[in-house]
Coordinates of C-alpha atoms in Angstrom, one line a residue:
Chain A
X1 CA -4.8 -41.8 -17.3
X2 CA -1.1 -40.5 -16.0
X3 CA -0.1 -41.5 -19.6
X4 CA -2.9 -39.5 -21.2
X5 CA -2.3 -36.4 -19.3
X6 CA 1.9 -36.3 -19.7
X7 CA 0.9 -36.8 -23.7
X8 CA -1.8 -33.8 -24.1
X9 CA 0.6 -31.9 -21.7
X10 CA 3.6 -32.3 -23.5
X11 CA 2.0 -31.5 -26.8
X12 CA 0.5 -28.4 -25.5
X13 CA 3.0 -27.2 -23.3
X14 CA 5.6 -27.3 -25.5
X15 CA 4.5 -23.6 -27.1
X16 CA 4.5 -20.6 -24.4
X17 CA 1.4 -19.4 -25.5
X18 CA 2.9 -15.9 -26.3
X19 CA 0.0 -15.6 -28.7
X20 CA -2.0 -14.6 -25.7
X21 CA 0.5 -11.7 -24.8
X22 CA 0.8 -10.4 -27.6
X23 CA -1.9 -7.6 -27.6
X24 CA -0.4 -6.5 -24.7
X25 CA 3.3 -7.1 -26.3
X26 CA 2.0 -4.7 -29.0
X27 CA 0.3 -1.7 -27.1
X28 CA 3.7 -1.3 -24.8
X29 CA 6.2 -1.4 -28.1
X30 CA 3.8 0.9 -29.8
X31 CA 3.0 3.3 -27.2
X32 CA 6.2 3.1 -24.9
X33 CA 9.4 1.4 -26.1
X34 CA 9.3 2.6 -30.1
X35 CA 8.4 6.5 -28.5
X36 CA 11.1 5.8 -26.3
X37 CA 13.9 4.7 -28.5
X38 CA 12.5 7.5 -31.1
X39 CA 13.5 9.8 -28.5
X40 CA 16.7 8.9 -28.4
X41 CA 16.6 9.2 -32.2
X42 CA 15.6 12.9 -31.3
X43 CA 17.7 14.3 -28.7
X44 CA 20.6 13.7 -31.2
X45 CA 18.7 16.5 -34.2
X46 CA 17.8 19.9 -33.4
X47 CA 14.2 19.5 -34.4
X48 CA 11.6 22.4 -33.4
X49 CA 8.7 19.9 -33.2
X50 CA 6.7 20.9 -35.7
X51 CA 8.9 21.5 -39.1
X52 CA 9.4 18.7 -41.7
X53 CA 13.2 19.4 -41.5
X54 CA 15.6 18.6 -39.6
X55 CA 19.8 17.7 -39.1
X56 CA 21.5 15.8 -36.8
X57 CA 24.0 17.7 -34.7
X58 CA 25.9 15.3 -33.1
X59 CA 26.3 15.6 -29.0
X60 CA 25.4 19.3 -29.4
X61 CA 22.1 18.7 -27.4
X62 CA 23.8 16.6 -24.9
X63 CA 26.6 19.3 -24.2
X64 CA 24.2 22.1 -24.1
X65 CA 21.9 19.6 -21.8
X66 CA 25.3 19.6 -19.5
X67 CA 26.4 23.6 -19.3
X68 CA 22.9 24.5 -19.0
X69 CA 22.1 25.7 -15.2
X70 CA 18.8 25.2 -15.7
X71 CA 19.5 21.7 -16.1
X72 CA 20.9 20.8 -12.8
X73 CA 18.4 23.3 -11.3
X74 CA 15.4 20.8 -12.6
X75 CA 17.6 17.3 -11.7
X76 CA 17.8 18.9 -8.3
X77 CA 14.2 19.8 -7.6
X78 CA 13.1 16.7 -9.4
X79 CA 15.8 14.8 -6.9
X80 CA 14.4 16.6 -3.9
X81 CA 10.4 15.5 -5.2
X82 CA 11.6 12.0 -5.3
X83 CA 13.5 11.4 -2.6
X84 CA 11.8 14.2 0.3
X85 CA 8.5 12.7 -0.9
X86 CA 9.7 8.9 -0.1
X87 CA 11.4 10.1 3.3
X88 CA 8.7 11.7 4.2
X89 CA 5.5 9.1 2.7
X90 CA 7.4 6.0 4.4
X91 CA 7.9 7.7 8.3
X92 CA 4.3 9.2 8.0
X93 CA 2.3 5.8 6.4
X94 CA 4.7 3.4 8.4
X95 CA 3.7 5.9 11.8
X96 CA -0.1 6.1 11.3
X97 CA 0.4 2.0 10.2
X98 CA 1.7 1.8 13.7
X99 CA -1.0 3.4 15.5
X100 CA -3.9 1.9 12.9
X101 CA -2.7 -1.2 14.4
X102 CA -3.1 -0.6 17.9
X103 CA -6.8 -1.4 19.5
X104 CA -8.3 2.0 19.1
X105 CA -11.2 4.1 18.6
X106 CA -11.9 6.2 15.1
X107 CA -9.7 3.4 13.3
X108 CA -12.0 3.8 10.1
X109 CA -12.4 6.7 9.8
X110 CA -8.7 8.2 10.2
X111 CA -7.9 5.3 7.4
X112 CA -10.8 6.8 5.4
X113 CA -10.0 10.6 5.7
X114 CA -6.0 9.9 5.0
X115 CA -6.3 7.5 2.5
X116 CA -8.7 10.0 0.5
X117 CA -6.7 12.1 -1.4
X118 CA -5.0 9.1 -3.0
X119 CA -8.4 8.9 -5.5
X120 CA -8.1 12.0 -6.1
X121 CA -6.7 14.0 -9.5
X122 CA -3.2 15.5 -8.5
X123 CA -4.2 18.3 -10.7
X124 CA -7.1 18.8 -8.2
X125 CA -5.5 18.3 -5.2
X126 CA -2.9 20.6 -6.9
X127 CA -5.6 23.5 -6.8
X128 CA -7.2 22.5 -3.1
X129 CA -3.6 23.3 -1.7
X130 CA -3.5 26.5 -4.1
X131 CA -7.1 27.6 -2.1
X132 CA -4.1 27.2 1.2
X133 CA -1.5 28.8 0.2
X134 CA -2.3 31.6 -2.3
X135 CA -1.1 34.8 -1.2
X136 CA -4.4 36.7 -1.5
X137 CA -7.0 35.0 0.5
X138 CA -5.2 32.2 1.1
X139 CA -6.6 30.0 4.7
X140 CA -2.7 29.6 5.6
X141 CA -2.3 33.7 5.8
X142 CA -5.6 34.4 7.3
X143 CA -4.2 32.5 9.9
X144 CA -0.6 34.6 10.1
X145 CA -3.4 38.0 9.9
X146 CA -4.9 36.7 12.7
X147 CA -2.1 36.0 14.8
X148 CA -0.9 39.4 13.7
X149 CA 2.0 38.0 11.5
X150 CA 3.0 39.0 8.1
X151 CA 1.7 37.1 5.0
X152 CA 4.0 35.1 3.2
X153 CA 4.2 33.8 -0.1
X154 CA 4.8 30.1 0.0
X155 CA 4.1 30.0 -3.4
X156 CA 6.7 32.4 -4.8
X157 CA 9.7 32.3 -2.8
X158 CA 11.9 30.0 -4.7
X159 CA 13.6 28.5 -1.4
X160 CA 9.8 27.2 0.3
X161 CA 7.8 26.3 -3.5
X162 CA 9.8 23.1 -3.5
X163 CA 9.1 22.0 -0.6
X164 CA 5.2 23.0 -0.4
X165 CA 5.1 20.4 -3.6
X166 CA 6.6 17.9 -1.5
X167 CA 4.8 18.6 1.3
X168 CA 1.3 18.0 -0.8
X169 CA 2.3 14.9 -2.5
X170 CA 3.3 13.8 0.9
X171 CA 0.2 14.8 2.0
X172 CA -1.7 12.9 -1.4
X173 CA 0.1 9.8 -1.0
X174 CA 0.7 8.8 2.4
X175 CA -2.3 6.9 2.5
X176 CA -0.9 4.5 0.2
X177 CA 2.1 3.7 2.0
X178 CA -0.5 3.7 5.2
X179 CA -2.0 0.6 3.7
X180 CA 1.0 -1.0 2.6
X181 CA 2.7 -0.9 6.1
X182 CA -0.9 -1.8 7.9
X183 CA -0.9 -5.1 5.3
X184 CA 2.6 -5.5 6.0
X185 CA 2.2 -5.2 10.2
X186 CA -1.2 -7.7 10.1
X187 CA 0.8 -10.4 8.1
X188 CA 3.3 -10.9 11.1
X189 CA 2.3 -13.2 13.0
X190 CA 1.7 -13.0 17.2
X191 CA 3.8 -15.6 18.1
X192 CA 7.0 -14.0 17.4
X193 CA 5.7 -11.1 20.1
X194 CA 4.7 -13.3 22.6
X195 CA 7.8 -15.0 22.6
X196 CA 9.7 -11.7 22.9
X197 CA 7.3 -11.4 25.8
X198 CA 8.5 -14.1 27.4
X199 CA 12.0 -13.1 27.1
X200 CA 11.4 -9.8 28.8
X201 CA 11.7 -7.6 25.4
X202 CA 10.4 -4.2 25.7
X203 CA 7.9 -2.3 23.3
X204 CA 11.4 -0.5 21.3
X205 CA 13.3 -4.4 21.4
X206 CA 10.1 -5.7 19.6
X207 CA 10.0 -3.4 17.2
X208 CA 13.5 -3.2 16.3
X209 CA 14.1 -6.9 16.4
X210 CA 10.4 -8.3 14.7
X211 CA 8.7 -5.8 13.4
X212 CA 11.3 -3.8 11.2
X213 CA 12.8 -6.7 9.6
X214 CA 9.6 -8.8 8.7
X215 CA 8.7 -5.1 6.9
X216 CA 11.1 -5.2 5.0
X217 CA 8.9 -6.4 1.5
X218 CA 6.5 -3.8 2.3
X219 CA 9.2 -1.4 2.7
X220 CA 10.4 -1.9 -0.7
X221 CA 7.7 -1.5 -2.5
X222 CA 7.0 1.7 -0.7
X223 CA 10.4 3.1 -1.7
X224 CA 10.3 1.7 -4.9
X225 CA 6.7 3.0 -5.6
X226 CA 7.4 6.6 -3.6
X227 CA 10.9 7.2 -5.8
X228 CA 9.2 6.4 -9.2
X229 CA 5.9 8.8 -8.1
X230 CA 8.2 11.4 -7.3
X231 CA 10.4 11.4 -10.1
X232 CA 7.8 11.6 -12.3
X233 CA 5.7 14.7 -10.4
X234 CA 4.3 16.6 -13.1
X235 CA 0.6 17.6 -12.1
X236 CA 1.0 19.3 -8.6
X237 CA 3.3 21.4 -10.0
X238 CA 0.8 22.7 -12.7
X239 CA -1.3 23.5 -10.6
X240 CA 0.2 25.2 -7.6
X241 CA 3.3 26.6 -9.5
X242 CA 3.6 26.2 -12.7
X243 CA 7.2 25.5 -12.4
X244 CA 7.9 28.7 -11.2
X245 CA 8.5 31.4 -10.7
X246 CA 11.2 30.8 -13.2
X247 CA 12.5 26.9 -13.5
X248 CA 12.4 27.6 -9.7
X249 CA 9.9 24.6 -9.0
X250 CA 10.2 22.6 -12.6
X251 CA 10.6 19.0 -12.4
X252 CA 12.2 17.6 -15.5
X253 CA 8.9 16.7 -16.3
X254 CA 7.1 19.8 -16.2
X255 CA 10.4 20.9 -18.0
X256 CA 9.9 18.9 -21.1
X257 CA 6.6 20.0 -21.4
X258 CA 7.4 23.7 -21.5
X259 CA 10.8 22.8 -23.8
X260 CA 8.7 21.4 -25.9
X261 CA 5.1 23.2 -25.7
X262 CA 6.0 26.6 -25.2
X263 CA 10.0 27.0 -26.5
X264 CA 9.7 24.6 -29.5
X265 CA 13.2 22.7 -28.6
X266 CA 11.5 19.4 -29.3
X267 CA 15.2 18.2 -29.9
X268 CA 16.1 19.6 -26.5
X269 CA 13.2 18.2 -24.7
X270 CA 14.0 14.9 -26.0
X271 CA 17.8 14.9 -24.4
X272 CA 16.5 16.1 -21.2
X273 CA 13.8 13.3 -21.9
X274 CA 16.8 10.7 -22.2
X275 CA 18.9 11.8 -18.6
X276 CA 15.4 11.8 -16.9
X277 CA 14.7 8.0 -18.0
X278 CA 19.0 7.7 -17.1
X279 CA 18.1 9.0 -13.4
X280 CA 14.5 7.4 -12.8
X281 CA 16.2 3.7 -13.9
X282 CA 19.4 4.1 -11.6
X283 CA 17.5 5.4 -8.7
X284 CA 14.5 3.0 -8.2
X285 CA 16.9 0.0 -9.5
X286 CA 19.3 0.5 -6.8
X287 CA 16.3 1.4 -4.4
X288 CA 15.0 -2.2 -5.2
X289 CA 18.2 -3.8 -4.9
X290 CA 19.5 -2.4 -1.8
X291 CA 16.3 -3.2 -0.1
X292 CA 15.9 -6.8 -1.3
X293 CA 19.2 -7.5 0.0
X294 CA 17.9 -6.5 3.5
X295 CA 14.8 -8.6 3.6
X296 CA 14.8 -11.8 5.5
X297 CA 12.7 -15.0 5.1
X298 CA 10.2 -14.5 7.0
Chain B
X1 CA -3.6 -2.9 34.3
X2 CA -6.6 -1.7 33.0
X3 CA -7.3 1.5 33.8
X4 CA -3.6 2.0 32.0
X5 CA -4.7 0.7 29.3
X6 CA -7.9 2.3 28.7
X7 CA -6.4 5.5 29.4
X8 CA -3.4 4.9 26.7
X9 CA -6.4 4.0 24.3
X10 CA -8.3 7.3 25.2
X11 CA -5.0 9.0 24.4
X12 CA -4.1 6.8 21.3
X13 CA -7.8 7.5 19.7
X14 CA -7.5 11.2 20.5
X15 CA -4.1 11.2 18.4
X16 CA -6.0 9.9 15.8
X17 CA -8.7 11.9 16.1
X18 CA -6.2 14.8 15.5
X19 CA -4.3 13.3 12.4
X20 CA -8.1 12.7 11.1
X21 CA -8.5 16.6 11.4
X22 CA -5.3 17.4 10.2
X23 CA -6.2 15.4 7.0
X24 CA -9.5 17.0 6.5
X25 CA -8.5 20.5 7.0
X26 CA -8.0 20.9 3.4
X27 CA -11.2 19.8 2.4
X28 CA -13.0 21.6 4.8
X29 CA -11.3 24.6 2.6
X30 CA -12.7 23.0 -0.4
X31 CA -16.2 23.3 0.7
X32 CA -16.5 26.5 2.3
X33 CA -14.7 27.9 -1.1
X34 CA -17.4 26.1 -2.7
X35 CA -20.5 27.6 -0.7
X36 CA -19.6 31.2 -0.4
X37 CA -20.8 34.1 -3.1
X38 CA -17.9 35.7 -5.3
X39 CA -18.9 39.0 -3.2
X40 CA -18.4 37.2 0.0
X41 CA -14.5 38.1 1.0
X42 CA -14.8 36.1 4.5
X43 CA -11.7 33.6 5.7
X44 CA -11.7 30.6 3.8
X45 CA -12.0 29.1 7.7
X46 CA -15.0 30.8 8.2
X47 CA -18.2 28.7 6.9
X48 CA -20.7 31.0 5.0
X49 CA -23.2 32.2 6.9
X50 CA -25.1 32.5 3.6
X51 CA -25.0 28.6 1.7
X52 CA -25.1 29.6 -2.2
X53 CA -25.3 26.4 -4.1
X54 CA -25.8 28.7 -7.3
X55 CA -21.3 28.2 -7.6
X56 CA -22.3 24.1 -8.5
X57 CA -24.6 25.2 -11.5
X58 CA -22.3 28.2 -13.0
X59 CA -19.3 26.1 -12.8
X60 CA -20.9 23.3 -14.4
X61 CA -22.5 25.8 -17.1
X62 CA -19.3 27.6 -17.8
X63 CA -16.6 25.3 -17.7
X64 CA -18.8 22.6 -20.0
X65 CA -18.8 20.2 -17.0
X66 CA -21.4 17.8 -18.7
X67 CA -19.3 17.5 -21.6
X68 CA -16.4 16.7 -19.7
X69 CA -18.0 14.2 -17.7
X70 CA -19.1 11.9 -20.4
X71 CA -15.6 12.6 -22.4
X72 CA -14.1 11.0 -19.1
X73 CA -16.4 8.1 -18.3
X74 CA -16.5 7.2 -22.0
X75 CA -12.3 7.3 -22.1
X76 CA -12.4 5.5 -18.6
X77 CA -14.7 2.6 -19.0
X78 CA -13.0 1.8 -22.2
X79 CA -9.7 1.9 -21.4
X80 CA -10.5 0.1 -18.3
X81 CA -12.0 -2.9 -19.9
X82 CA -9.3 -3.5 -22.4
X83 CA -6.9 -3.3 -19.4
X84 CA -8.4 -6.3 -17.6
X85 CA -9.2 -8.3 -20.9
X86 CA -5.4 -8.2 -22.5
X87 CA -3.5 -7.5 -19.1
X88 CA -5.4 -11.4 -17.7
X89 CA -4.9 -12.9 -21.3
X90 CA -1.2 -11.9 -20.9
X91 CA -0.6 -12.7 -17.4
X92 CA -2.1 -16.3 -17.9
X93 CA 0.7 -17.8 -19.7
X94 CA 3.9 -15.9 -18.0
X95 CA 2.4 -16.8 -14.5
X96 CA 1.7 -20.4 -15.9
X97 CA 4.6 -21.2 -18.4
X98 CA 7.9 -21.0 -17.2
X99 CA 9.6 -21.0 -20.4
X100 CA 12.6 -18.7 -21.0
X101 CA 10.8 -16.7 -23.6
X102 CA 7.8 -16.0 -20.6
X103 CA 10.5 -15.4 -17.8
X104 CA 12.0 -12.8 -20.0
X105 CA 8.8 -11.3 -21.4
X106 CA 7.8 -11.4 -17.2
X107 CA 10.5 -9.1 -16.7
X108 CA 10.4 -7.0 -20.0
X109 CA 6.8 -6.3 -18.7
X110 CA 8.0 -5.2 -14.9
X111 CA 11.1 -3.3 -16.6
X112 CA 8.4 -1.0 -18.5
X113 CA 7.1 0.1 -15.3
X114 CA 9.7 2.0 -14.7
X115 CA 9.4 3.8 -18.0
X116 CA 8.0 7.8 -16.8
X117 CA 5.5 8.4 -20.2
X118 CA 6.8 12.0 -20.4
X119 CA 10.3 10.8 -21.3
X120 CA 8.8 9.9 -24.5
X121 CA 7.0 12.6 -25.2
X122 CA 8.2 14.5 -27.8
X123 CA 8.5 11.2 -29.9
X124 CA 4.5 10.3 -28.7
X125 CA 3.7 13.3 -29.7
X126 CA 4.9 13.2 -33.3
X127 CA 3.5 9.2 -33.4
X128 CA 0.1 10.7 -32.4
X129 CA -0.2 13.5 -35.1
X130 CA 1.4 11.2 -37.9
X131 CA -1.3 8.7 -36.9
X132 CA -4.5 11.5 -37.1
X133 CA -5.1 10.7 -33.6
X134 CA -5.0 14.2 -32.5
X135 CA -8.2 14.9 -29.7
X136 CA -9.7 11.5 -30.2
X137 CA -10.5 9.1 -27.4
X138 CA -8.9 6.0 -28.9
X139 CA -5.5 8.1 -28.2
X140 CA -6.3 8.6 -24.7
X141 CA -7.5 5.0 -24.4
X142 CA -4.5 3.6 -26.1
X143 CA -2.2 5.7 -23.7
X144 CA -3.6 4.8 -21.3
X145 CA -4.3 1.5 -22.0
X146 CA -0.6 0.8 -22.8
X147 CA 1.1 2.5 -19.6
X148 CA -1.1 0.7 -16.8
X149 CA -0.7 -2.7 -18.8
X150 CA 2.7 -3.8 -16.9
X151 CA 1.2 -3.3 -13.4
X152 CA -2.1 -5.0 -14.7
X153 CA 0.2 -8.2 -16.1
X154 CA 2.0 -8.1 -12.4
X155 CA -1.0 -7.9 -10.3
X156 CA -3.0 -10.9 -12.4
X157 CA 0.4 -12.6 -12.5
X158 CA 0.8 -12.9 -8.7
X159 CA -2.7 -13.5 -8.2
X160 CA -2.5 -16.9 -10.7
X161 CA 0.5 -18.0 -8.9
X162 CA -0.5 -18.1 -5.5
X163 CA -4.1 -18.5 -5.8
X164 CA -5.3 -20.5 -8.7
X165 CA -4.9 -24.3 -8.5
X166 CA -3.3 -26.0 -11.2
X167 CA -5.5 -29.1 -11.3
X168 CA -8.6 -27.5 -12.4
X169 CA -7.4 -26.5 -15.6
X170 CA -5.6 -30.0 -16.1
X171 CA -8.9 -32.0 -15.9
X172 CA -10.7 -29.3 -18.4
X173 CA -7.4 -30.1 -20.5
X174 CA -8.0 -34.1 -20.3
X175 CA -12.0 -32.9 -21.5
X176 CA -10.3 -31.7 -24.7
X177 CA -10.8 -27.9 -24.3
X178 CA -8.9 -25.6 -25.5
X179 CA -6.3 -23.2 -24.0
X180 CA -9.1 -20.3 -24.6
X181 CA -12.2 -21.8 -23.7
X182 CA -10.3 -23.0 -20.3
X183 CA -9.1 -19.5 -20.0
X184 CA -12.5 -17.5 -20.0
X185 CA -14.5 -20.3 -18.9
X186 CA -12.2 -22.1 -16.2
X187 CA -9.5 -19.1 -14.9
X188 CA -11.2 -15.4 -15.4
X189 CA -14.5 -16.6 -13.2
X190 CA -11.6 -16.9 -10.5
X191 CA -9.5 -13.6 -11.1
X192 CA -12.6 -11.9 -9.6
X193 CA -11.6 -10.6 -6.4
X194 CA -8.2 -9.0 -8.3
X195 CA -10.3 -8.1 -11.1
X196 CA -12.4 -5.3 -8.8
X197 CA -9.2 -4.2 -7.4
X198 CA -7.3 -4.2 -10.8
X199 CA -10.8 -2.2 -12.1
X200 CA -10.4 0.7 -8.9
X201 CA -6.9 1.2 -9.4
X202 CA -6.8 1.8 -12.6
X203 CA -10.6 3.4 -13.5
X204 CA -8.9 6.2 -10.7
X205 CA -5.6 6.4 -12.4
X206 CA -7.5 7.0 -15.4
X207 CA -10.3 9.4 -14.5
X208 CA -7.4 11.2 -13.0
X209 CA -5.0 11.5 -16.2
X210 CA -3.9 14.7 -16.7
X211 CA -0.1 14.0 -18.2
X212 CA -2.2 11.8 -21.4
X213 CA -5.2 14.7 -21.5
X214 CA -3.0 17.8 -21.5
X215 CA -1.5 16.5 -24.4
X216 CA -3.5 15.4 -26.7
X217 CA -7.2 16.0 -25.8
X218 CA -7.4 20.2 -26.0
X219 CA -10.1 20.4 -28.2
X220 CA -12.7 21.5 -26.2
X221 CA -16.0 19.0 -27.7
X222 CA -13.0 16.0 -26.3
X223 CA -11.5 17.4 -23.4
X224 CA -11.9 15.5 -20.2
X225 CA -12.5 16.4 -16.4
X226 CA -9.0 17.4 -15.5
X227 CA -8.3 19.4 -19.1
X228 CA -11.8 21.3 -18.4
X229 CA -10.5 22.0 -14.7
X230 CA -7.1 23.4 -15.4
X231 CA -8.4 25.7 -18.4
X232 CA -11.2 27.0 -15.5
X233 CA -8.7 27.8 -13.4
X234 CA -7.0 29.7 -15.9
X235 CA -10.1 31.6 -16.5
X236 CA -11.4 32.0 -13.0
X237 CA -7.9 33.1 -11.2
X238 CA -10.1 35.5 -9.3
X239 CA -13.1 33.8 -8.8
X240 CA -11.8 30.9 -6.5
X241 CA -15.0 29.9 -5.4
X242 CA -16.2 28.5 -8.7
X243 CA -13.4 26.5 -9.2
X244 CA -13.6 25.1 -6.0
X245 CA -17.0 24.0 -6.7
X246 CA -16.0 22.9 -10.1
X247 CA -13.7 20.6 -8.0
X248 CA -16.1 19.1 -5.9
X249 CA -17.9 17.7 -9.2
X250 CA -14.8 16.4 -11.1
X251 CA -14.0 14.4 -7.8
X252 CA -17.3 13.5 -6.9
X253 CA -17.4 10.3 -8.9
X254 CA -14.1 8.5 -7.6
X255 CA -14.9 9.5 -3.7
X256 CA -18.6 7.9 -4.3
X257 CA -16.8 5.0 -5.7
X258 CA -14.1 5.0 -3.3
X259 CA -16.4 5.2 -0.3
X260 CA -19.4 2.5 -1.8
X261 CA -15.9 -0.2 -2.4
X262 CA -13.8 1.2 0.1
X263 CA -13.1 -2.3 0.5
X264 CA -11.7 -3.0 -2.8
X265 CA -9.6 -0.4 -2.6
X266 CA -7.4 -1.1 0.4
X267 CA -7.5 -5.3 -0.4
X268 CA -5.6 -4.2 -4.0
X269 CA -3.3 -2.4 -2.7
X270 CA -2.2 -4.8 -0.1
X271 CA -2.5 -7.6 -2.6
X272 CA 0.2 -6.1 -4.5
X273 CA 2.1 -5.4 -1.8
X274 CA 2.5 -8.3 0.4
X275 CA 2.6 -11.0 -2.5
X276 CA 6.8 -11.8 -3.3

């Protein structure tokens, strides 16, 4: 019996069964890898997006990108969307998870309502908050007027609008962080806490020395998910501000969209795409490596 | 002791209720807005004295939401089905056969997760135009499949590695069953819990997709919910009551799915995060 298993196993197991992932590989290569590599090629051209002819112009688009003041506005916004949302989603998500991990009433209700926005299109979420923040007849300004204050134009103010977008993105996806932290908290064994209680540890000490280190895997996954999501932000910006006023709330995604479709500047849009890829790669990989290193073996 | 702990419970429960109310506020504003007539200029905080359901039927007609609902449904259904079949098929050897090639392939699929779809917008658009796929269901289906395959493979591979016993497949192999038969008859049925979670996550993502749809489905006959809504918003910036009604209609199918299958939503996320 043992001999025959080994024999059959050997002839079959020599193959890596690569044909089983061939369809997946084809999809990914054709719709993601090939366009991306082709994008690098286009970033060295002056293509306008529709004409049959274009010229290779070397690094001109890259020089243009690094000297374009819009690039820095857009990169700064993208970093604020990515890092800002990550920080708020994690702090709030962890706080909610710690609360819901206690024995309290309304647990299921709170979890449902906090998670609900996750399943709504970010575009529609943007519209919903637009009813809240719009200058004319917005719910927020109604409150300010009732309190005898001046109306404020939060979406039109270039110092505030990006933070409103961070807020809406945080509101929408804090439910994911909360659920992941809750799952992490529930996987921490009670024994650790009982041992700590015998040693007379305070609640804060228990959190710092037991909960937090054992939550590191959840922190890693949340940080990486949120950073990638925040840096790619597109839909909610379109519905809240359209990237404006001017380019003040544009992210790299919306900026590229604008360059390609509105300004017919495809070569330059592709160059911005390469920069976006590099920034996302560096940030998400360093977040992954940094937090992985901090994880403890539980 | 009991007294303080029950006081603590009441305080924390009140706090939880407060959080719930705060998170519900934008939905409350959405609902009051959708139920008011155009001539009702009362604050969005005020619940309408006279409820007007007409906004829903008017929005349904004007934004062509029936058509958008059908398009979104077709795209979501086929993309999710393809994702499940192709993704589970790919994850099986990647989880089971630890050859050098397979390890590399697994890393390759995971790395793709980081690529922002918009970074390749320009060449992707060109590719779609060249293939004559503009304004077709296929382009939305294929793009969604490609972009969520890495996550699908990641979740399936983790599940196969941690919960499917190898002995089952070995027994079947001794009986002379081929790999494909083993996979579909023995392994795939055991993947049901993770399949349910992936299906739900994928349906939500694809249903809500705007990035691909806005580029490739601009023609009204193929436009999806999100595209229809963004167009409708553009046309009705002065009549937000209609936009609110349309937003509720567009959101309802996934909201109902969520309320019915909440457990699976939560489990899917937890499965992907606690593993590894």
